[in-house]
Amino acid sequence: MIHGYAENEYVEQAISLYKDIIASGVKHDGVTFVAILTPCSHSGLVYAGVEIFNSMEHDHEVKPKCLMPYKDDLVVWGDLVSSCQVHSNVRLAKKAAEGLFHLDP
């Protein structure tokens, strides 16, 4: 549900649902955190994203995993391009786009 809200640009609703789930005591996993951190990144909610990221290990015992050492992935490169657009980072966006085009011309 969090991912569905995020994909349809209902970021505030995604965060609200995330907080409701925490309040209910349901245990989160890495997938939940990816689902909530992605829209935070895309919408420029840096402070909310950092707060959620920091809570992963401290409050929820979910160890963050880095995606980049794994095989190139269209989703990772696409997310990076989108984040660069939000933050107006043209130089990094060009590099990310090259990675994306390399995988899917």
Short mmCIF file of C-alpha atoms in Angstrom, two decimals:
data_model
loop_
_atom_site.label_atom_id
_atom_site.label_comp_id
_atom_site.label_asym_id
_atom_site.label_seq_id
_atom_site.Cartn_x
_atom_site.Cartn_y
_atom_site.Cartn_z
CA MET A 1 0.00 0.00 0.00
CA ILE A 2 2.87 2.37 0.83
CA HIS A 3 4.42 1.64 -2.55
CA GLY A 4 1.07 2.20 -4.28
CA TYR A 5 0.69 5.62 -2.70
CA ALA A 6 4.28 6.49 -3.60
CA GLU A 7 3.94 5.35 -7.22
CA ASN A 8 0.89 7.59 -7.63
CA GLU A 9 2.64 10.58 -6.06
CA TYR A 10 0.68 10.50 -2.79
CA VAL A 11 3.85 10.87 -0.75
CA GLU A 12 2.23 12.39 2.33
CA GLN A 13 -0.29 9.53 2.44
CA ALA A 14 2.54 7.00 2.10
CA ILE A 15 4.38 8.57 5.04
CA SER A 16 1.18 8.73 7.09
CA LEU A 17 0.49 5.04 6.44
CA TYR A 18 4.08 4.19 7.32
CA LYS A 19 3.68 6.01 10.65
CA ASP A 20 0.34 4.26 11.29
CA ILE A 21 2.01 0.89 10.72
CA ILE A 22 4.77 1.78 13.18
CA ALA A 23 2.18 2.84 15.76
CA SER A 24 0.34 -0.48 15.33
CA GLY A 25 3.47 -2.41 16.28
CA VAL A 26 3.80 -4.33 13.01
CA LYS A 27 7.43 -5.25 12.33
CA HIS A 28 8.97 -3.71 9.19
CA ASP A 29 11.38 -5.31 6.75
CA GLY A 30 13.75 -3.95 4.13
CA VAL A 31 11.02 -3.86 1.48
CA THR A 32 8.93 -1.51 3.60
CA PHE A 33 11.87 0.84 3.97
CA VAL A 34 12.62 0.86 0.24
CA ALA A 35 8.93 1.59 -0.40
CA ILE A 36 8.95 4.63 1.91
CA LEU A 37 12.46 5.96 1.25
CA THR A 38 12.04 6.06 -2.54
CA PRO A 39 9.20 8.62 -2.54
CA CYS A 40 11.01 10.67 0.11
CA SER A 41 13.96 10.88 -2.26
CA HIS A 42 11.89 11.66 -5.34
CA SER A 43 9.85 14.38 -3.67
CA GLY A 44 12.79 16.07 -1.97
CA LEU A 45 11.70 15.18 1.58
CA VAL A 46 15.30 14.84 2.70
CA TYR A 47 14.72 15.28 6.44
CA ALA A 48 11.87 12.75 6.52
CA GLY A 49 13.99 10.30 4.52
CA VAL A 50 17.00 10.70 6.79
CA GLU A 51 14.83 10.26 9.88
CA ILE A 52 13.29 7.08 8.47
CA PHE A 53 16.65 5.77 7.28
CA ASN A 54 18.22 6.34 10.69
CA SER A 55 15.32 4.54 12.38
CA MET A 56 15.86 1.38 10.31
CA GLU A 57 18.67 -0.03 12.38
CA HIS A 58 18.16 1.87 15.64
CA ASP A 59 14.42 1.37 16.10
CA HIS A 60 13.48 -1.53 13.80
CA GLU A 61 16.60 -3.71 13.70
CA VAL A 62 16.70 -3.65 9.90
CA LYS A 63 20.24 -3.32 8.59
CA PRO A 64 20.50 -1.03 5.53
CA LYS A 65 21.89 -2.71 2.43
CA CYS A 66 23.70 -0.92 -0.35
CA LEU A 67 22.30 -1.75 -3.80
CA MET A 68 25.19 -0.61 -5.97
CA PRO A 69 27.62 -3.55 -5.47
CA TYR A 70 25.04 -5.77 -7.14
CA LYS A 71 24.49 -6.14 -10.86
CA ASP A 72 23.33 -3.00 -12.67
CA ASP A 73 19.60 -2.54 -12.33
CA LEU A 74 17.21 -0.34 -14.34
CA VAL A 75 15.29 0.61 -11.19
CA VAL A 76 18.40 1.84 -9.36
CA TRP A 77 19.62 3.90 -12.31
CA GLY A 78 16.10 5.24 -12.96
CA ASP A 79 15.70 6.26 -9.32
CA LEU A 80 19.06 8.01 -9.43
CA VAL A 81 18.07 9.93 -12.57
CA SER A 82 14.79 10.96 -10.92
CA SER A 83 16.55 12.09 -7.76
CA CYS A 84 18.99 14.14 -9.82
CA GLN A 85 16.04 15.86 -11.50
CA VAL A 86 14.48 16.72 -8.14
CA HIS A 87 17.77 18.14 -6.87
CA SER A 88 18.83 19.77 -10.17
CA ASN A 89 22.09 17.81 -10.33
CA VAL A 90 22.69 17.75 -14.09
CA ARG A 91 26.25 16.39 -13.90
CA LEU A 92 25.26 13.31 -11.90
CA ALA A 93 22.07 12.90 -13.94
CA LYS A 94 24.15 12.58 -17.13
CA LYS A 95 26.25 9.81 -15.56
CA ALA A 96 23.16 8.02 -14.27
CA ALA A 97 21.48 8.32 -17.67
CA GLU A 98 24.54 6.74 -19.29
CA GLY A 99 24.20 3.79 -16.91
CA LEU A 100 20.50 3.54 -17.71
CA PHE A 101 21.03 3.75 -21.48
CA HIS A 102 23.77 1.14 -21.27
CA LEU A 103 21.25 -1.35 -19.83
CA ASP A 104 18.25 -0.34 -21.93
CA PRO A 105 19.14 1.62 -25.09
#
